[in-house]
mmCIF file of C-alpha atoms and ligand atoms in Angstrom:
data_model
loop_
_atom_site.group_PDB
_atom_site.id
_atom_site.type_symbol
_atom_site.label_atom_id
_atom_site.label_comp_id
_atom_site.label_asym_id
_atom_site.label_seq_id
_atom_site.Cartn_x
_atom_site.Cartn_y
_atom_site.Cartn_z
ATOM 1 C CA MET A 1 114.688 61.402 134.124
ATOM 2 C CA SER A 2 116.471 59.630 131.145
ATOM 3 C CA ASN A 3 118.855 61.306 128.812
ATOM 4 C CA LEU A 4 116.438 60.709 125.758
ATOM 5 C CA LYS A 5 113.759 62.525 127.856
ATOM 6 C CA LEU A 6 115.898 65.114 128.847
ATOM 7 C CA LEU A 7 116.872 65.809 125.470
ATOM 8 C CA CYS A 8 113.147 65.825 124.093
ATOM 9 C CA LYS A 9 112.723 68.558 126.745
ATOM 10 C CA ILE A 10 115.499 70.829 125.755
ATOM 11 C CA LEU A 11 114.929 70.628 122.037
ATOM 12 C CA ARG A 12 110.719 70.895 122.979
ATOM 13 C CA LEU A 13 109.914 68.039 120.835
ATOM 14 C CA LYS A 14 106.349 67.337 121.650
ATOM 15 C CA GLY A 15 104.754 64.276 120.059
ATOM 16 C CA ILE A 16 107.988 63.141 118.971
ATOM 17 C CA LYS A 17 110.301 60.385 120.377
ATOM 18 C CA ILE A 18 114.204 60.419 120.146
ATOM 19 C CA THR A 19 115.155 56.537 120.225
ATOM 20 C CA ARG A 20 119.097 57.373 119.587
ATOM 21 C CA PHE A 21 121.392 60.428 119.050
ATOM 22 C CA TRP A 22 124.872 60.980 118.375
ATOM 23 C CA PHE A 23 127.107 63.992 117.747
ATOM 24 C CA LYS A 24 129.097 64.171 114.573
ATOM 25 C CA ASN A 25 131.731 66.740 113.173
ATOM 26 C CA ARG A 26 133.530 67.687 116.098
ATOM 27 C CA ASP A 27 130.214 68.293 118.252
ATOM 28 C CA LYS A 28 128.956 70.793 115.583
ATOM 29 C CA GLU A 29 126.205 68.705 114.479
ATOM 30 C CA LEU A 30 123.603 66.691 116.667
ATOM 31 C CA HIS A 31 121.600 63.849 115.024
ATOM 32 C CA LEU A 32 118.585 62.349 116.387
ATOM 33 C CA VAL A 33 116.699 59.245 115.365
ATOM 34 C CA VAL A 34 113.098 60.235 115.795
ATOM 35 C CA LYS A 35 109.631 58.945 115.491
ATOM 36 C CA PRO A 36 105.966 60.261 115.955
ATOM 37 C CA HIS A 37 104.738 59.347 119.403
ATOM 38 C CA LYS A 38 101.514 57.633 119.654
ATOM 39 C CA ASN A 39 100.452 59.425 116.348
ATOM 40 C CA GLY A 40 102.129 57.831 113.496
ATOM 41 C CA CYS A 41 100.551 56.446 110.069
ATOM 42 C CA ARG A 42 98.369 58.913 109.288
ATOM 43 C CA CYS A 43 96.840 59.874 105.828
ATOM 44 C CA PRO A 44 98.375 63.513 105.169
ATOM 45 C CA GLU A 45 94.860 63.913 103.221
ATOM 46 C CA CYS A 46 92.290 63.131 105.793
ATOM 47 C CA GLY A 47 94.389 62.621 109.008
ATOM 48 C CA ARG A 48 92.737 58.885 109.363
ATOM 49 C CA ARG A 49 94.892 56.096 110.942
ATOM 50 C CA CYS A 50 95.783 53.758 108.295
ATOM 51 C CA ARG A 51 97.096 50.175 107.470
ATOM 52 C CA ILE A 52 101.161 50.169 106.926
ATOM 53 C CA VAL A 53 101.617 48.972 103.446
ATOM 54 C CA ARG A 54 105.457 49.383 103.543
ATOM 55 C CA HIS A 55 108.232 50.417 105.988
ATOM 56 C CA ALA A 56 110.584 52.685 104.118
ATOM 57 C CA PRO A 57 113.927 50.754 103.443
ATOM 58 C CA SER A 58 116.157 53.712 104.435
ATOM 59 C CA LEU A 59 116.232 56.654 106.911
ATOM 60 C CA ARG A 60 115.638 60.177 105.606
ATOM 61 C CA ARG A 61 116.875 63.347 106.820
ATOM 62 C CA TRP A 62 115.375 66.733 108.063
ATOM 63 C CA GLU A 63 117.104 69.616 109.139
ATOM 64 C CA ASP A 64 116.134 71.594 112.194
ATOM 65 C CA LEU A 65 117.122 74.559 113.713
ATOM 66 C CA THR A 66 120.526 75.168 115.261
ATOM 67 C CA LEU A 67 120.954 75.182 119.179
ATOM 68 C CA MET A 68 124.050 77.041 120.270
ATOM 69 C CA GLY A 69 125.453 76.851 117.075
ATOM 70 C CA MET A 70 124.786 73.285 116.746
ATOM 71 C CA LYS A 71 123.109 71.660 113.857
ATOM 72 C CA ILE A 72 120.300 69.313 114.883
ATOM 73 C CA ILE A 73 119.327 66.835 112.211
ATOM 74 C CA PHE A 74 116.574 64.111 112.513
ATOM 75 C CA TRP A 75 116.262 61.028 111.058
ATOM 76 C CA TYR A 76 113.322 58.573 110.384
ATOM 77 C CA ALA A 77 112.242 56.112 107.941
ATOM 78 C CA PRO A 78 108.358 57.292 106.790
ATOM 79 C CA LYS A 79 106.173 54.474 106.392
ATOM 80 C CA GLU A 80 103.927 54.263 103.252
ATOM 81 C CA ILE A 81 100.381 53.588 104.143
ATOM 82 C CA GLN A 82 97.224 52.656 102.658
ATOM 83 C CA CYS A 83 93.963 55.198 102.868
ATOM 84 C CA PRO A 84 90.611 53.554 101.915
ATOM 85 C CA THR A 85 89.843 57.137 100.214
ATOM 86 C CA HIS A 86 93.216 58.685 99.163
ATOM 87 C CA GLY A 87 95.125 55.418 98.554
ATOM 88 C CA VAL A 88 98.818 54.748 99.222
ATOM 89 C CA ALA A 89 100.703 57.490 100.488
ATOM 90 C CA GLN A 90 103.397 58.644 102.815
ATOM 91 C CA GLU A 91 102.227 58.823 106.155
ATOM 92 C CA THR A 92 102.054 62.561 108.139
ATOM 93 C CA ILE A 93 105.109 63.602 109.934
ATOM 94 C CA PRO A 94 104.755 65.775 112.806
ATOM 95 C CA TRP A 95 107.526 67.994 112.260
ATOM 96 C CA ALA A 96 107.781 68.374 108.794
ATOM 97 C CA PRO A 97 105.576 69.073 105.874
ATOM 98 C CA THR A 98 105.247 66.240 103.394
ATOM 99 C CA TYR A 99 108.146 65.930 101.010
ATOM 100 C CA SER A 100 110.096 69.001 102.686
ATOM 101 C CA ARG A 101 113.868 68.310 103.686
ATOM 102 C CA ILE A 102 113.719 70.861 106.625
ATOM 103 C CA THR A 103 111.313 70.837 109.606
ATOM 104 C CA TYR A 104 108.293 73.355 110.153
ATOM 105 C CA ARG A 105 110.737 75.040 112.805
ATOM 106 C CA LEU A 106 113.306 75.588 110.474
ATOM 107 C CA GLU A 107 110.718 76.941 107.995
ATOM 108 C CA TRP A 108 109.332 79.435 110.520
ATOM 109 C CA ARG A 109 112.603 80.669 111.555
ATOM 110 C CA ILE A 110 113.413 81.263 107.930
ATOM 111 C CA CYS A 111 110.377 83.344 106.960
ATOM 112 C CA ALA A 112 111.017 85.149 110.359
ATOM 113 C CA LEU A 113 114.571 86.185 109.557
ATOM 114 C CA CYS A 114 113.995 87.032 106.279
ATOM 115 C CA GLN A 115 110.878 89.584 106.647
ATOM 116 C CA ILE A 116 113.594 91.446 108.803
ATOM 117 C CA MET A 117 116.968 91.314 107.145
ATOM 118 C CA THR A 118 118.799 90.314 104.004
ATOM 119 C CA GLN A 119 118.793 86.769 102.803
ATOM 120 C CA LYS A 120 122.557 86.751 103.264
ATOM 121 C CA ALA A 121 122.560 87.661 106.742
ATOM 122 C CA ALA A 122 119.877 85.205 107.697
ATOM 123 C CA ALA A 123 122.058 82.515 105.887
ATOM 124 C CA GLU A 124 124.830 83.361 107.986
ATOM 125 C CA ILE A 125 122.523 83.064 111.201
ATOM 126 C CA LEU A 126 121.330 79.739 110.030
ATOM 127 C CA LYS A 127 124.726 78.421 108.959
ATOM 128 C CA MET A 128 123.608 77.572 105.322
ATOM 129 C CA ALA A 129 124.751 78.761 101.943
ATOM 130 C CA PRO A 130 122.635 81.904 100.650
ATOM 131 C CA SER A 131 121.767 79.691 97.485
ATOM 132 C CA THR A 132 120.232 77.038 99.847
ATOM 133 C CA LEU A 133 118.159 79.542 101.960
ATOM 134 C CA SER A 134 116.709 81.372 98.803
ATOM 135 C CA ASP A 135 115.952 77.740 97.332
ATOM 136 C CA LEU A 136 114.358 76.843 100.746
ATOM 137 C CA LEU A 137 112.389 80.088 100.975
ATOM 138 C CA HIS A 138 111.110 79.595 97.291
ATOM 139 C CA ARG A 139 109.798 76.500 98.115
ATOM 140 C CA ILE A 140 108.169 77.648 101.227
ATOM 141 C CA ILE A 141 106.424 80.360 99.321
ATOM 142 C CA ASN A 142 105.313 78.293 96.456
ATOM 143 C CA ARG A 143 103.627 75.833 98.880
ATOM 144 C CA VAL A 144 101.865 78.512 100.621
ATOM 145 C CA ARG A 145 100.789 80.279 97.467
ATOM 146 C CA ASP A 146 99.345 76.936 96.009
ATOM 147 C CA GLY A 147 97.091 76.482 98.829
ATOM 148 C CA HIS A 148 95.866 80.180 98.706
ATOM 149 C CA LYS A 149 93.071 81.621 96.895
ATOM 150 C CA ILE A 150 92.321 85.454 96.308
ATOM 151 C CA ARG A 151 89.394 86.396 98.338
ATOM 152 C CA GLY A 152 86.992 89.359 98.351
ATOM 153 C CA LEU A 153 88.943 91.606 95.777
ATOM 154 C CA LYS A 154 87.159 94.764 95.300
ATOM 155 C CA THR A 155 90.060 97.480 94.526
ATOM 156 C CA VAL A 156 92.769 96.188 92.380
ATOM 157 C CA GLY A 157 95.807 98.291 91.633
ATOM 158 C CA VAL A 158 98.500 97.444 88.848
ATOM 159 C CA ASP A 159 102.085 98.830 88.841
ATOM 160 C CA GLU A 160 105.168 98.039 87.261
ATOM 161 C CA ILE A 161 108.750 97.588 89.234
ATOM 162 C CA SER A 162 112.177 97.219 88.086
ATOM 163 C CA TYR A 163 114.668 94.972 89.012
ATOM 164 C CA CYS A 164 118.181 93.974 88.259
ATOM 165 C CA LYS A 165 119.533 97.317 88.658
ATOM 166 C CA GLY A 166 116.365 98.839 86.667
ATOM 167 C CA ARG A 167 117.128 96.844 83.397
ATOM 168 C CA LYS A 168 114.225 94.481 83.648
ATOM 169 C CA PHE A 169 110.631 95.100 84.426
ATOM 170 C CA ALA A 170 107.871 93.189 86.520
ATOM 171 C CA THR A 171 104.304 93.862 86.870
ATOM 172 C CA ILE A 172 102.880 93.911 90.356
ATOM 173 C CA VAL A 173 99.212 93.591 91.426
ATOM 174 C CA TYR A 174 98.131 94.929 94.568
ATOM 175 C CA ASP A 175 94.489 94.397 96.720
ATOM 176 C CA LEU A 176 94.326 97.992 97.629
ATOM 177 C CA ASP A 177 91.830 97.639 100.402
ATOM 178 C CA ARG A 178 93.983 95.333 102.321
ATOM 179 C CA ALA A 179 97.307 96.797 101.375
ATOM 180 C CA ARG A 180 98.714 93.339 100.108
ATOM 181 C CA VAL A 181 100.424 92.108 97.122
ATOM 182 C CA LEU A 182 98.317 89.542 95.121
ATOM 183 C CA TRP A 183 100.825 88.669 92.477
ATOM 184 C CA VAL A 184 104.116 89.325 90.895
ATOM 185 C CA GLY A 185 105.021 88.484 86.972
ATOM 186 C CA LYS A 186 107.595 89.051 84.545
ATOM 187 C CA GLY A 187 107.624 91.532 82.285
ATOM 188 C CA LYS A 188 105.271 94.792 82.047
ATOM 189 C CA GLY A 189 103.124 94.225 78.760
ATOM 190 C CA ARG A 190 99.722 93.241 77.986
ATOM 191 C CA GLU A 191 100.509 89.591 78.081
ATOM 192 C CA THR A 192 101.851 89.766 81.497
ATOM 193 C CA ILE A 193 98.815 91.452 83.028
ATOM 194 C CA ASP A 194 96.491 89.292 81.086
ATOM 195 C CA ARG A 195 98.277 86.212 82.680
ATOM 196 C CA PHE A 196 97.144 87.367 86.012
ATOM 197 C CA PHE A 197 93.836 87.856 85.345
ATOM 198 C CA ASN A 198 93.433 84.643 83.384
ATOM 199 C CA ASP A 199 94.978 82.365 85.589
ATOM 200 C CA PHE A 200 94.153 83.747 89.011
ATOM 201 C CA LEU A 201 90.627 85.193 88.921
ATOM 202 C CA SER A 202 87.029 83.576 88.030
ATOM 203 C CA LYS A 203 84.946 85.475 85.822
ATOM 204 C CA GLY A 204 82.717 86.215 88.862
ATOM 205 C CA GLN A 205 85.636 87.461 90.713
ATOM 206 C CA LYS A 206 86.535 89.838 88.032
ATOM 207 C CA ALA A 207 83.065 90.732 87.634
ATOM 208 C CA ARG A 208 83.078 92.001 91.388
ATOM 209 C CA ILE A 209 86.024 94.444 91.114
ATOM 210 C CA ARG A 210 84.901 97.716 91.535
ATOM 211 C CA TRP A 211 87.942 99.899 91.187
ATOM 212 C CA ALA A 212 91.051 99.515 89.582
ATOM 213 C CA SER A 213 94.219 101.853 89.578
ATOM 214 C CA CYS A 214 97.050 102.133 87.319
ATOM 215 C CA ASP A 215 99.319 104.314 85.739
ATOM 216 C CA MET A 216 98.868 105.888 82.060
ATOM 217 C CA SER A 217 100.314 102.929 80.378
ATOM 218 C CA GLN A 218 97.880 101.601 77.364
ATOM 219 C CA ALA A 219 98.817 97.892 78.124
ATOM 220 C CA TYR A 220 97.233 98.225 81.794
ATOM 221 C CA ILE A 221 94.440 100.285 80.980
ATOM 222 C CA GLY A 222 93.401 98.155 77.994
ATOM 223 C CA ALA A 223 93.623 94.834 79.927
ATOM 224 C CA ILE A 224 91.657 96.319 83.000
ATOM 225 C CA LYS A 225 89.077 97.597 80.492
ATOM 226 C CA HIS A 226 88.871 94.278 79.010
ATOM 227 C CA HIS A 227 88.799 91.939 81.908
ATOM 228 C CA CYS A 228 86.928 93.898 84.538
ATOM 229 C CA PRO A 229 83.586 94.987 83.096
ATOM 230 C CA ASN A 230 82.052 96.684 86.117
ATOM 231 C CA ALA A 231 85.368 98.542 87.362
ATOM 232 C CA SER A 232 85.862 102.052 87.422
ATOM 233 C CA LEU A 233 89.259 102.980 86.115
ATOM 234 C CA VAL A 234 91.394 105.421 87.936
ATOM 235 C CA ILE A 235 94.497 106.999 86.912
ATOM 236 C CA ASP A 236 96.940 106.690 90.225
ATOM 237 C CA ARG A 237 97.872 110.070 91.800
ATOM 238 C CA PHE A 238 101.473 109.180 92.204
ATOM 239 C CA HIS A 239 102.020 108.604 88.655
ATOM 240 C CA LEU A 240 100.307 111.718 87.241
ATOM 241 C CA VAL A 241 102.008 113.887 89.828
ATOM 242 C CA LYS A 242 105.236 112.260 88.763
ATOM 243 C CA ALA A 243 104.553 113.129 85.060
ATOM 244 C CA LEU A 244 103.837 116.636 85.774
ATOM 245 C CA ASN A 245 106.885 117.254 88.084
ATOM 246 C CA GLU A 246 108.853 115.469 84.904
ATOM 247 C CA ALA A 247 107.139 118.210 82.791
ATOM 248 C CA VAL A 248 108.357 121.168 85.071
ATOM 249 C CA ASP A 249 111.913 119.661 85.539
ATOM 250 C CA GLU A 250 112.165 119.590 81.424
ATOM 251 C CA VAL A 251 111.762 123.512 81.458
ATOM 252 C CA ARG A 252 114.237 123.773 84.296
ATOM 253 C CA LYS A 253 116.664 121.572 82.295
ATOM 254 C CA GLU A 254 116.332 123.622 78.959
ATOM 255 C CA GLU A 255 116.623 126.912 80.882
ATOM 256 C CA TRP A 256 119.958 125.399 82.457
ATOM 257 C CA ARG A 257 121.282 124.574 78.979
ATOM 258 C CA THR A 258 120.723 128.161 77.703
ATOM 259 C CA LEU A 259 122.229 130.106 80.852
ATOM 260 C CA ASP A 260 125.723 131.278 81.511
ATOM 261 C CA THR A 261 127.699 130.443 84.955
ATOM 262 C CA ASP A 262 126.016 133.133 87.063
ATOM 263 C CA GLY A 263 122.517 132.214 85.764
ATOM 264 C CA ARG A 264 123.081 128.506 86.485
ATOM 265 C CA LYS A 265 124.367 129.473 90.134
ATOM 266 C CA ALA A 266 121.028 131.339 90.724
ATOM 267 C CA ILE A 267 118.860 128.207 89.979
ATOM 268 C CA LYS A 268 121.075 125.645 91.802
ATOM 269 C CA GLY A 269 119.122 123.212 93.919
ATOM 270 C CA LEU A 270 116.054 124.048 92.196
ATOM 271 C CA ARG A 271 115.206 120.733 90.808
ATOM 272 C CA TRP A 272 114.005 119.160 94.270
ATOM 273 C CA LEU A 273 112.561 122.375 95.382
ATOM 274 C CA LEU A 274 110.492 122.315 92.078
ATOM 275 C CA ALA A 275 109.143 118.706 92.920
ATOM 276 C CA MET A 276 108.127 119.487 96.369
ATOM 277 C CA ARG A 277 104.764 119.726 97.303
ATOM 278 C CA SER A 278 103.380 123.171 98.673
ATOM 279 C CA ASP A 279 102.645 121.765 102.446
ATOM 280 C CA SER A 280 106.198 120.574 102.964
ATOM 281 C CA ARG A 281 108.014 123.706 101.831
ATOM 282 C CA THR A 282 109.465 126.036 104.430
ATOM 283 C CA LYS A 283 108.874 129.819 103.882
ATOM 284 C CA GLY A 284 112.249 130.527 102.932
ATOM 285 C CA ASN A 285 111.898 127.938 99.887
ATOM 286 C CA THR A 286 108.502 129.497 98.907
ATOM 287 C CA ARG A 287 110.103 132.615 98.812
ATOM 288 C CA PHE A 288 112.939 131.521 96.657
ATOM 289 C CA LEU A 289 110.520 130.218 94.342
ATOM 290 C CA ASN A 290 108.685 133.568 94.352
ATOM 291 C CA ASP A 291 111.694 135.352 93.551
ATOM 292 C CA LEU A 292 111.925 133.451 90.230
ATOM 293 C CA ARG A 293 109.415 135.623 89.096
ATOM 294 C CA ASN A 294 112.040 138.262 88.447
ATOM 295 C CA SER A 295 114.976 136.082 87.638
ATOM 296 C CA ASN A 296 113.665 133.248 85.739
ATOM 297 C CA ARG A 297 109.834 133.832 84.227
ATOM 298 C CA ARG A 298 109.760 130.474 82.198
ATOM 299 C CA ILE A 299 110.417 128.383 85.495
ATOM 300 C CA HIS A 300 108.221 130.695 87.402
ATOM 301 C CA ARG A 301 105.324 130.017 85.380
ATOM 302 C CA ALA A 302 105.733 126.106 85.205
ATOM 303 C CA TRP A 303 106.157 126.127 89.021
ATOM 304 C CA VAL A 304 102.933 128.076 89.528
ATOM 305 C CA LEU A 305 100.975 125.942 87.177
ATOM 306 C CA LYS A 306 102.278 122.878 88.878
ATOM 307 C CA ASP A 307 101.427 124.187 92.493
ATOM 308 C CA GLU A 308 97.781 125.106 91.393
ATOM 309 C CA PHE A 309 97.231 121.713 90.023
ATOM 310 C CA GLU A 310 97.523 120.568 93.673
ATOM 311 C CA HIS A 311 94.125 121.939 94.278
ATOM 312 C CA PHE A 312 92.670 119.069 92.019
ATOM 313 C CA TRP A 313 92.559 116.599 94.629
ATOM 314 C CA ASN A 314 90.717 118.552 97.071
ATOM 315 C CA TYR A 315 87.807 118.750 95.203
ATOM 316 C CA SER A 316 84.602 116.660 96.547
ATOM 317 C CA TYR A 317 82.434 117.469 93.419
ATOM 318 C CA ARG A 318 83.254 115.766 89.917
ATOM 319 C CA GLY A 319 81.485 118.804 88.089
ATOM 320 C CA SER A 320 83.588 121.494 89.825
ATOM 321 C CA ALA A 321 86.862 119.341 89.698
ATOM 322 C CA GLU A 322 86.197 119.183 85.645
ATOM 323 C CA LYS A 323 85.616 122.630 85.554
ATOM 324 C CA PHE A 324 88.603 123.330 87.491
ATOM 325 C CA ILE A 325 90.890 120.944 85.394
ATOM 326 C CA LYS A 326 89.808 122.150 82.146
ATOM 327 C CA GLY A 327 90.533 126.073 83.306
ATOM 328 C CA TRP A 328 93.983 124.549 84.183
ATOM 329 C CA MET A 329 94.414 122.940 81.078
ATOM 330 C CA THR A 330 93.619 126.262 79.088
ATOM 331 C CA THR A 331 96.022 128.263 81.032
ATOM 332 C CA ALA A 332 98.592 125.378 80.679
ATOM 333 C CA LEU A 333 98.455 125.766 76.923
ATOM 334 C CA LYS A 334 98.775 129.433 77.003
ATOM 335 C CA SER A 335 102.103 129.388 78.670
ATOM 336 C CA ARG A 336 103.428 127.870 75.540
ATOM 337 C CA ILE A 337 105.942 125.671 77.070
ATOM 338 C CA PRO A 338 106.333 122.369 75.065
ATOM 339 C CA SER A 339 106.536 119.904 77.963
ATOM 340 C CA LEU A 340 103.627 121.136 79.773
ATOM 341 C CA ARG A 341 101.835 120.985 76.363
ATOM 342 C CA LYS A 342 102.685 117.440 76.277
ATOM 343 C CA PHE A 343 101.427 116.845 79.915
ATOM 344 C CA VAL A 344 98.065 118.716 78.783
ATOM 345 C CA ASN A 345 97.758 116.195 75.874
ATOM 346 C CA THR A 346 98.158 113.018 78.156
ATOM 347 C CA LEU A 347 95.882 114.786 80.864
ATOM 348 C CA ARG A 348 93.195 115.028 78.032
ATOM 349 C CA ASN A 349 93.444 111.544 76.776
ATOM 350 C CA HIS A 350 92.673 110.138 80.481
ATOM 351 C CA LEU A 351 90.593 112.943 81.699
ATOM 352 C CA ASP A 352 87.767 110.110 82.544
ATOM 353 C CA HIS A 353 90.077 108.401 84.389
ATOM 354 C CA VAL A 354 91.903 111.173 86.112
ATOM 355 C CA LEU A 355 88.315 112.412 87.296
ATOM 356 C CA THR A 356 87.124 109.163 88.633
ATOM 357 C CA PHE A 357 89.689 109.979 91.391
ATOM 358 C CA ILE A 358 86.962 112.596 92.615
ATOM 359 C CA ASP A 359 84.236 109.590 93.095
ATOM 360 C CA ARG A 360 86.394 107.146 94.822
ATOM 361 C CA ASN A 361 89.531 108.944 96.575
ATOM 362 C CA LEU A 362 92.039 106.241 95.994
ATOM 363 C CA THR A 363 94.557 108.190 97.995
ATOM 364 C CA ASN A 364 97.862 106.776 97.124
ATOM 365 C CA ALA A 365 98.784 106.342 100.750
ATOM 366 C CA VAL A 366 98.149 102.723 100.206
ATOM 367 C CA GLY A 367 100.192 102.532 97.001
ATOM 368 C CA GLU A 368 103.093 104.569 98.067
ATOM 369 C CA GLY A 369 103.329 102.740 101.374
ATOM 370 C CA LEU A 370 103.463 99.472 99.695
ATOM 371 C CA ASN A 371 105.919 100.976 97.058
ATOM 372 C CA ARG A 372 108.158 102.020 99.994
ATOM 373 C CA VAL A 373 108.169 98.617 101.580
ATOM 374 C CA ILE A 374 109.029 96.914 97.959
ATOM 375 C CA LYS A 375 112.106 99.321 98.164
ATOM 376 C CA ILE A 376 113.217 98.214 101.362
ATOM 377 C CA VAL A 377 112.912 94.879 100.389
ATOM 378 C CA LYS A 378 114.996 95.440 97.365
ATOM 379 C CA ASN A 379 117.488 97.262 99.129
ATOM 380 C CA ARG A 380 117.642 94.233 101.644
ATOM 381 C CA ALA A 381 119.280 92.020 99.406
ATOM 382 C CA SER A 382 121.376 94.115 96.751
ATOM 383 C CA GLY A 383 121.104 92.677 93.533
ATOM 384 C CA TYR A 384 118.736 89.543 93.255
ATOM 385 C CA ARG A 385 119.548 87.005 91.202
ATOM 386 C CA GLY A 386 116.495 86.942 89.143
ATOM 387 C CA LEU A 387 112.943 88.097 89.766
ATOM 388 C CA ASP A 388 111.692 84.624 91.641
ATOM 389 C CA ASN A 389 113.932 85.727 94.632
ATOM 390 C CA PHE A 390 112.824 89.176 94.606
ATOM 391 C CA ALA A 391 109.203 88.160 94.191
ATOM 392 C CA ASP A 392 109.844 85.810 96.999
ATOM 393 C CA MET A 393 110.772 88.423 99.667
ATOM 394 C CA ILE A 394 107.681 90.648 98.362
ATOM 395 C CA TYR A 395 105.125 87.879 98.917
ATOM 396 C CA LEU A 396 106.832 86.991 102.302
ATOM 397 C CA THR A 397 106.823 90.775 103.441
ATOM 398 C CA ILE A 398 103.697 92.233 101.997
ATOM 399 C CA GLY A 399 101.975 89.344 100.071
ATOM 400 C CA ASP A 400 98.655 88.051 100.424
ATOM 401 C CA LEU A 401 99.788 84.733 102.096
ATOM 402 C CA ASP A 402 98.854 83.102 105.326
ATOM 403 C CA ILE A 403 102.162 81.502 106.356
ATOM 404 C CA PRO A 404 100.971 80.502 109.941
ATOM 405 C CA ALA A 405 97.922 78.684 108.691
ATOM 406 C CA GLN A 406 100.683 76.334 107.213
ATOM 407 C CA ILE A 407 102.816 75.742 110.061
ATOM 408 C CA PRO A 408 101.485 74.094 113.311
ATOM 409 C CA SER A 409 101.313 76.539 116.256
ATOM 410 C CA ASN A 410 103.276 74.340 118.831
ATOM 411 C CA LEU A 411 106.112 74.509 116.023
ATOM 412 C CA ARG A 412 106.304 78.287 115.624
ATOM 413 C CA THR A 413 109.409 78.598 118.196
ATOM 414 C CA LEU A 414 112.218 80.751 117.490
HETATM 415 ZN ZN1 LIG B 1 93.163 59.886 103.470
#
């Protein structure tokens, strides 16, 4: 077996012929002059074999994987061809997408590594600068997203996320049936969400959306009502529970301010206990909360109301759920606790959309799961430089993308 053939075998280059090779940089780089084997001169659009118009004047360079810490670099002068249908174009190259400067194999590895580790760690393994890696990833994601269409969207979820240490916000749109992120956009106002509906969905697609879930922000509610005429709006359970927990915590804070040292000691650690769901509390926890009846009536009352509200999620008939929630609101108003009254007012304003939950049990399991993944992605690179970078990682991890479809199966080696 000749040296060139052996090299081809070791590097698993199928359909690619090596014509020349040399080492450089103290054997840290292996340079290969390659060419498509029997399969050149094909149109990138239709794959037809075409007439050569021009040989490229100079060699172009592609970066490939590393082998034993050695960078592999491809050189080739792509030909210009004339397709009867598509005109003059650059021939298809079997090892890389058109106009890319890295091979399919490297793209695949970048995606695989970034899905499980920080960009910084991936850059170290791939022996490149982190900024280069994020640029490359951005290009891959853009290319994959360009060729992708949203399909079969029936249940849409809209939420906001923060980045840049909580100083900036972005809007994120989910397909809740398939637990995938469809879109990430800068900002959290009406213009942002309008951009998604206008640019990415056709009129028919918008009409086919049956359910939409969001928080209590007027911007999102308004946009959904405007764009999705047939959708029933559900206020996200997660956000509603959060609002109620905040109202209860407000009571705790007020009490804390008025109490002396001994009194404060008695309600220490209460913050997490109050926010806990009844089924995740221990008996000791519940006993402690029950004892508040004697030591701090106000907090106790707020907590009892919060605990009672949990029953709402178990109703299966809208009528009885409505009766329950109205009764609950009356009791909450009687408690004369300002923060709870405020919560009741919000609830009353959105009552229709809160009750929709009973018709379509949009458990927040999916939404919460997605949120958890986003949190992991966020921690994976503490402090993204911008939204682009963060969004790339979200798309890569839980985005509605089909990356394998873009990379030939024989080149998905790791
Ligand atoms: Zn063609």
